[in-house]
Short mmCIF file of C-alpha atoms in Angstrom, two decimals:
data_model
loop_
_atom_site.label_atom_id
_atom_site.label_comp_id
_atom_site.label_asym_id
_atom_site.label_seq_id
_atom_site.Cartn_x
_atom_site.Cartn_y
_atom_site.Cartn_z
CA GLY A 99 -3.16 4.27 17.95
CA VAL A 100 -2.76 5.38 14.44
CA SER A 101 -5.74 5.20 12.04
CA CYS A 102 -4.79 3.32 8.86
CA SER A 103 -6.68 2.46 5.68
CA TYR A 104 -5.95 0.97 2.30
CA HIS A 105 -7.28 1.86 -1.14
CA THR A 106 -6.48 1.76 -4.70
CA ASP A 107 -4.78 4.61 -6.70
CA ASN A 108 -6.03 4.96 -10.25
CA ARG A 109 -7.35 1.46 -10.51
CA LEU A 110 -8.30 2.01 -14.15
CA MET A 111 -4.83 2.57 -15.25
CA SER A 112 -2.91 0.19 -12.93
CA VAL A 113 -5.69 -2.50 -13.06
CA VAL A 114 -5.30 -3.10 -9.34
CA GLY A 115 -8.52 -3.49 -7.36
CA LEU A 116 -9.29 -3.34 -3.68
CA ALA A 117 -9.12 -7.11 -3.37
CA ASP A 118 -5.70 -7.09 -5.01
CA GLU A 119 -4.50 -4.45 -2.47
CA ALA A 120 -5.95 -6.47 0.35
CA ALA A 121 -4.22 -9.64 -0.78
CA ASN A 122 -0.89 -7.77 -1.18
CA LEU A 123 -1.19 -6.38 2.43
CA VAL A 124 -1.85 -9.90 3.80
CA ARG A 125 1.00 -11.35 1.86
CA GLU A 126 3.64 -8.66 2.15
CA CYS A 127 2.82 -6.94 5.51
CA SER A 128 1.65 -9.87 7.57
CA LEU A 129 -1.69 -8.16 8.15
CA THR A 130 -4.73 -10.37 8.83
CA LEU A 131 -8.22 -10.21 7.46
CA THR A 132 -9.28 -9.07 10.93
CA ASP A 133 -6.79 -6.18 10.58
CA LEU A 134 -8.23 -5.20 7.19
CA LEU A 135 -11.77 -5.31 8.43
CA ARG A 136 -10.91 -3.18 11.35
CA MET A 137 -9.19 -0.68 9.04
CA THR A 138 -12.23 -0.66 6.82
CA ARG A 139 -14.51 0.08 9.72
CA ALA A 140 -12.28 2.96 10.75
CA ALA A 141 -12.25 4.38 7.30
CA ALA A 142 -15.96 4.23 7.02
CA ALA A 143 -16.31 5.93 10.38
CA ALA A 144 -14.01 8.74 9.27
CA SER A 145 -15.50 9.17 5.82
CA PHE A 146 -17.47 12.23 4.63
CA LEU A 147 -20.53 10.02 3.93
CA PRO A 148 -23.80 11.00 5.45
CA GLU A 149 -24.31 9.26 8.88
CA ALA A 150 -26.89 6.74 7.55
CA ARG A 151 -24.42 5.56 4.82
CA ARG A 152 -21.56 5.36 7.27
CA GLN A 153 -23.67 3.12 9.49
CA ALA A 154 -24.68 0.99 6.55
CA ALA A 155 -21.09 0.56 5.57
CA ASP A 156 -20.18 -0.49 9.06
CA ALA A 157 -23.13 -2.85 9.24
CA ALA A 158 -22.02 -4.42 5.95
CA VAL A 159 -18.47 -5.05 7.29
CA LEU A 160 -19.79 -6.48 10.53
CA ALA A 161 -22.18 -8.79 8.48
CA PHE A 162 -19.30 -9.96 6.39
CA ALA A 163 -17.19 -10.66 9.46
CA ALA A 164 -20.04 -12.51 11.20
CA GLU A 165 -20.66 -14.60 8.11
CA HIS A 166 -17.02 -15.63 7.98
CA GLY A 167 -16.64 -16.13 11.74
CA ILE A 168 -14.29 -13.15 12.25
CA ALA A 169 -14.33 -11.17 15.40
CA VAL A 170 -13.65 -7.46 14.67
#
């Protein structure tokens, strides 16, 4: 498959945050919260963060998903 992610471009000038981008993707592209969480996990895994921070980011996404009853 193709790895996808979403992010903001120049959020200070356009005043669009990550939550706004996520809402737009759900509304305009028929993506689900599960899709977005999977994209976030893939982005964290491919990031240039040190391994410990990548693992912490993944754990945070998994914890959010579990708290909201979402299987990722």
